[in-house]
Amino acid sequence: MGSIGFVPTMGALHEGHLSLVAESNKTCKNTVVSIYLNPTQFAQGEDLDSYPQKLQVDLNKLSEYEVDCVFTPNNSEMYPEGFKTNNYSNNLFTLLEGKSRPEFFKGVTTIVAKLFDIVEPTHTFFGEKDFQQLCIIKKMVKDLYYPIQVVPCPIIRKKNGLAMSSRNVYLTKSEHDIAATINHALESGKNLLQLGERSSYLIKDKISKSIAAEKLFRVDYVSVADSITLAEISGFIEKDILVSTAVFLGGTRLIDNFSYSISSSK
Ligand code: PAF
């Protein structure tokens, strides 16, 4: 059978997802994609009911790639009657995104573990756009001894810098342009780092002020964290970091990030 690359998705596929499929095609003999809108990772009041679903469009997009199987289970298959939830949890669940979305990673790891058990991949491909999700899946694979290689893939952006996301369809044309300034704000922090600034406070301040310049944004968080433990860095930056933010634009919650290697910039 050879290697099996697995790309789990919730559908509404964009170039970010397709880059994961392309990477799987490059790395593995076989590629499996799942499309399943997982209800357990949405809290009440979040966008489960309005989340974009375009199965036929997604299948057409995937037909441009070498995909051996598209797995499109339904809710009763993934959560049969009486199913509670798995007990897996790790110390990354409650940080960053987990503070604002306390049930999110429980839902993600529950479904991803189920999908791993069904698909039995040798490799799985996760985007760095959801950096914390990637870290949590890597840790789950290690903790539960899944014989799977987790392959991180870079964020894919529009020309204006906006990170690709299925939720971008909620944005109007003018909101798209506004949303792209989140990346510009992060870039302003990265520039400071490149100039040698090592105060996490000043990096966060620069990014926060740059985001706040756009009155339509409501900031959830701006974070400078250790890129391995995801623990917030509150002083001098000595380690490789993840700089990340979550911002509301109208009713749409947008996330973006970059990693910065202090060790390789010395
Ligand atoms: O990143 C996503 O689209 C989802 O969280 C995932 C990994 C497909 C699990 O539902």
Short mmCIF file of C-alpha atoms in Angstrom, two decimals, residues 8-228:
data_model
loop_
_atom_site.label_atom_id
_atom_site.label_comp_id
_atom_site.label_asym_id
_atom_site.label_seq_id
_atom_site.Cartn_x
_atom_site.Cartn_y
_atom_site.Cartn_z
CA PRO A 8 -8.33 16.50 7.62
CA THR A 9 -10.58 19.44 6.72
CA MET A 10 -13.99 20.89 7.50
CA GLY A 11 -14.57 21.70 3.82
CA ALA A 12 -14.95 25.11 2.13
CA LEU A 13 -11.54 24.33 0.70
CA HIS A 14 -9.19 27.18 -0.21
CA GLU A 15 -5.61 27.42 -1.40
CA GLY A 16 -4.35 26.76 2.13
CA HIS A 17 -6.05 23.35 2.22
CA LEU A 18 -4.99 22.61 -1.34
CA SER A 19 -1.35 23.32 -0.43
CA LEU A 20 -1.63 20.58 2.21
CA VAL A 21 -3.01 18.19 -0.41
CA ALA A 22 -0.18 19.13 -2.79
CA GLU A 23 2.36 18.50 -0.02
CA SER A 24 0.81 15.11 0.68
CA ASN A 25 0.99 14.28 -3.04
CA LYS A 26 4.70 15.17 -3.00
CA THR A 27 5.48 13.20 0.16
CA CYS A 28 3.19 10.16 0.08
CA LYS A 29 2.12 7.45 -2.32
CA ASN A 30 -1.55 7.84 -1.37
CA THR A 31 -3.57 10.83 -0.21
CA VAL A 32 -6.78 10.80 1.81
CA VAL A 33 -8.76 14.00 2.50
CA SER A 34 -11.61 14.16 4.99
CA ILE A 35 -14.38 16.74 4.82
CA TYR A 36 -16.35 16.84 8.02
CA LEU A 37 -17.82 19.83 9.81
CA ASN A 38 -17.10 18.75 13.36
CA PRO A 39 -19.82 20.07 15.71
CA THR A 40 -17.92 19.37 18.95
CA GLN A 41 -15.29 22.02 18.23
CA PHE A 42 -17.88 24.80 18.04
CA ALA A 43 -19.16 26.40 21.23
CA GLN A 44 -22.73 27.58 21.54
CA GLY A 45 -23.13 30.90 19.74
CA GLU A 46 -20.24 30.19 17.36
CA ASP A 47 -20.71 29.78 13.62
CA LEU A 48 -21.50 26.05 13.27
CA ASP A 49 -24.82 26.75 11.51
CA SER A 50 -23.42 29.31 9.11
CA TYR A 51 -20.04 27.64 8.45
CA PRO A 52 -19.60 27.48 4.65
CA GLN A 53 -20.32 24.06 3.16
CA LYS A 54 -19.74 23.46 -0.54
CA LEU A 55 -19.17 19.75 -1.00
CA GLN A 56 -19.45 19.62 -4.80
CA VAL A 57 -17.18 22.65 -5.24
CA ASP A 58 -14.69 21.04 -2.84
CA LEU A 59 -14.75 17.75 -4.76
CA ASN A 60 -14.15 19.62 -8.02
CA LYS A 61 -11.15 21.36 -6.48
CA LEU A 62 -9.75 18.07 -5.17
CA SER A 63 -10.15 16.45 -8.59
CA GLU A 64 -7.17 18.59 -9.72
CA TYR A 65 -4.96 16.62 -7.29
CA GLU A 66 -4.10 12.99 -6.78
CA VAL A 67 -6.58 12.15 -4.08
CA ASP A 68 -7.26 8.44 -3.56
CA CYS A 69 -10.14 8.87 -1.16
CA VAL A 70 -12.31 11.74 0.06
CA PHE A 71 -13.91 10.72 3.34
CA THR A 72 -17.17 12.60 4.03
CA PRO A 73 -18.72 11.02 7.10
CA ASN A 74 -21.92 12.24 8.75
CA ASN A 75 -22.60 13.07 12.40
CA SER A 76 -24.11 9.71 13.33
CA GLU A 77 -21.06 7.94 11.91
CA MET A 78 -18.58 10.10 13.79
CA TYR A 79 -20.61 10.45 16.98
CA PRO A 80 -22.82 7.36 17.33
CA GLU A 81 -25.55 7.52 19.90
CA GLY A 82 -24.19 7.26 23.44
CA PHE A 83 -20.69 8.44 22.49
CA LYS A 84 -19.36 10.73 25.18
CA THR A 85 -15.96 12.16 24.35
CA ASN A 86 -12.41 10.96 24.61
CA ASN A 87 -10.35 11.89 27.63
CA TYR A 88 -7.31 13.20 25.87
CA SER A 89 -6.10 16.59 26.98
CA ASN A 90 -2.74 18.30 27.27
CA ASN A 91 -1.29 21.42 28.86
CA LEU A 92 -1.51 23.44 25.61
CA PHE A 93 -5.34 23.29 25.54
CA THR A 94 -5.94 26.23 27.86
CA LEU A 95 -3.46 28.73 26.39
CA LEU A 96 -4.01 31.32 23.62
CA GLU A 97 -7.03 30.15 21.58
CA GLY A 98 -8.06 27.89 24.46
CA LYS A 99 -8.63 30.91 26.72
CA SER A 100 -11.27 32.29 24.39
CA ARG A 101 -12.54 28.93 23.14
CA PRO A 102 -12.34 26.58 26.14
CA GLU A 103 -13.97 23.55 24.44
CA PHE A 104 -12.26 23.96 21.08
CA PHE A 105 -9.22 21.69 21.40
CA LYS A 106 -11.22 18.97 23.14
CA GLY A 107 -13.44 18.87 20.04
CA VAL A 108 -10.50 19.02 17.63
CA THR A 109 -8.49 16.23 19.29
CA THR A 110 -11.59 14.05 19.67
CA ILE A 111 -12.36 14.17 15.97
CA VAL A 112 -8.75 14.04 14.76
CA ALA A 113 -8.06 10.95 16.91
CA LYS A 114 -11.18 9.28 15.50
CA LEU A 115 -10.12 10.16 11.95
CA PHE A 116 -6.58 8.86 12.59
CA ASP A 117 -8.07 5.58 13.87
CA ILE A 118 -10.19 5.22 10.73
CA VAL A 119 -7.72 6.39 8.07
CA GLU A 120 -4.54 5.00 9.70
CA PRO A 121 -2.27 7.44 7.86
CA THR A 122 1.53 7.38 7.91
CA HIS A 123 1.67 11.18 7.52
CA THR A 124 -0.73 14.00 8.29
CA PHE A 125 -0.56 17.59 7.06
CA PHE A 126 -1.52 20.59 9.20
CA GLY A 127 -1.22 24.28 8.36
CA GLU A 128 0.76 26.72 10.50
CA LYS A 129 -2.13 29.18 10.30
CA ASP A 130 -3.62 27.20 13.21
CA PHE A 131 -0.25 26.97 14.90
CA GLN A 132 -1.60 25.95 18.30
CA GLN A 133 -3.74 23.23 16.73
CA LEU A 134 -0.61 21.93 14.97
CA CYS A 135 1.33 21.87 18.27
CA ILE A 136 -1.53 20.09 20.03
CA ILE A 137 -1.86 17.45 17.31
CA LYS A 138 1.94 16.88 17.35
CA LYS A 139 1.77 16.40 21.11
CA MET A 140 -1.26 14.10 20.90
CA VAL A 141 0.51 11.93 18.31
CA LYS A 142 3.51 11.67 20.65
CA ASP A 143 1.50 11.15 23.84
CA LEU A 144 -0.77 8.46 22.34
CA TYR A 145 2.00 6.76 20.31
CA TYR A 146 0.33 7.19 16.93
CA PRO A 147 2.84 6.03 14.28
CA ILE A 148 2.13 9.15 12.23
CA GLN A 149 4.45 11.90 11.05
CA VAL A 150 2.85 15.32 11.47
CA VAL A 151 4.01 17.58 8.64
CA PRO A 152 3.67 21.36 9.27
CA CYS A 153 2.88 23.44 6.18
CA PRO A 154 3.33 27.22 5.81
CA ILE A 155 0.50 29.76 5.91
CA ILE A 156 -0.83 30.60 2.46
CA ARG A 157 -1.74 34.26 2.01
CA LYS A 158 -3.57 36.39 -0.49
CA LYS A 159 -1.47 38.99 -2.35
CA ASN A 160 -2.51 41.63 0.20
CA GLY A 161 -1.23 39.46 3.08
CA LEU A 162 -4.55 38.12 4.34
CA ALA A 163 -4.10 34.54 5.59
CA MET A 164 -6.35 32.08 3.76
CA SER A 165 -9.24 30.89 5.91
CA SER A 166 -12.64 29.35 5.23
CA ARG A 167 -14.09 32.10 7.43
CA ASN A 168 -12.90 34.80 4.99
CA VAL A 169 -16.12 34.19 3.04
CA TYR A 170 -17.95 36.01 5.85
CA LEU A 171 -16.07 39.22 4.99
CA THR A 172 -17.30 41.86 2.60
CA LYS A 173 -14.93 43.19 -0.07
CA SER A 174 -13.92 46.17 2.06
CA GLU A 175 -13.55 43.96 5.15
CA HIS A 176 -11.12 41.75 3.17
CA ASP A 177 -8.81 44.75 2.74
CA ILE A 178 -9.19 45.72 6.39
CA ALA A 179 -8.52 42.12 7.50
CA ALA A 180 -5.25 42.13 5.53
CA THR A 181 -3.92 44.81 7.87
CA ILE A 182 -3.72 42.19 10.66
CA ASN A 183 -0.78 40.72 8.81
CA HIS A 184 0.71 44.19 8.29
CA ALA A 185 0.50 44.73 12.06
CA LEU A 186 2.27 41.42 12.70
CA GLU A 187 4.89 42.41 10.12
CA SER A 188 5.53 45.64 12.04
CA GLY A 189 6.36 43.48 15.08
CA LYS A 190 8.57 41.23 12.99
CA ASN A 191 10.46 44.28 11.67
CA LEU A 192 11.24 45.33 15.24
CA LEU A 193 12.53 41.83 16.01
CA GLN A 194 14.69 41.94 12.87
CA LEU A 195 16.12 45.26 14.06
CA GLY A 196 17.16 43.52 17.29
CA GLU A 197 14.31 44.47 19.64
CA ARG A 198 13.94 41.77 22.32
CA SER A 199 11.32 43.21 24.68
CA SER A 200 8.13 41.16 24.37
CA TYR A 201 6.24 44.14 25.80
CA LEU A 202 7.43 46.48 23.01
CA ILE A 203 6.74 43.93 20.28
CA LYS A 204 3.19 43.39 21.57
CA ASP A 205 2.68 47.11 22.02
CA LYS A 206 3.74 47.84 18.44
CA ILE A 207 1.39 45.17 17.05
CA SER A 208 -1.52 46.13 19.32
CA LYS A 209 -1.27 49.82 18.39
CA SER A 210 -1.06 48.98 14.74
CA ILE A 211 -4.20 46.81 14.98
CA ALA A 212 -6.00 49.42 17.10
CA ALA A 213 -5.44 52.00 14.34
CA GLU A 214 -8.26 50.26 12.50
CA LYS A 215 -11.35 51.19 14.49
CA LEU A 216 -13.43 48.27 13.20
CA PHE A 217 -11.19 45.70 14.89
CA ARG A 218 -11.84 44.33 18.36
CA VAL A 219 -8.70 42.61 19.62
CA ASP A 220 -9.09 39.32 21.49
CA TYR A 221 -5.37 38.89 22.17
CA VAL A 222 -1.88 39.72 20.94
CA SER A 223 0.68 37.25 22.23
CA VAL A 224 4.41 36.66 22.23
CA ALA A 225 4.91 33.08 23.41
CA ASP A 226 7.54 30.39 23.57
CA SER A 227 7.08 28.53 20.27
CA ILE A 228 7.34 25.11 21.97
#
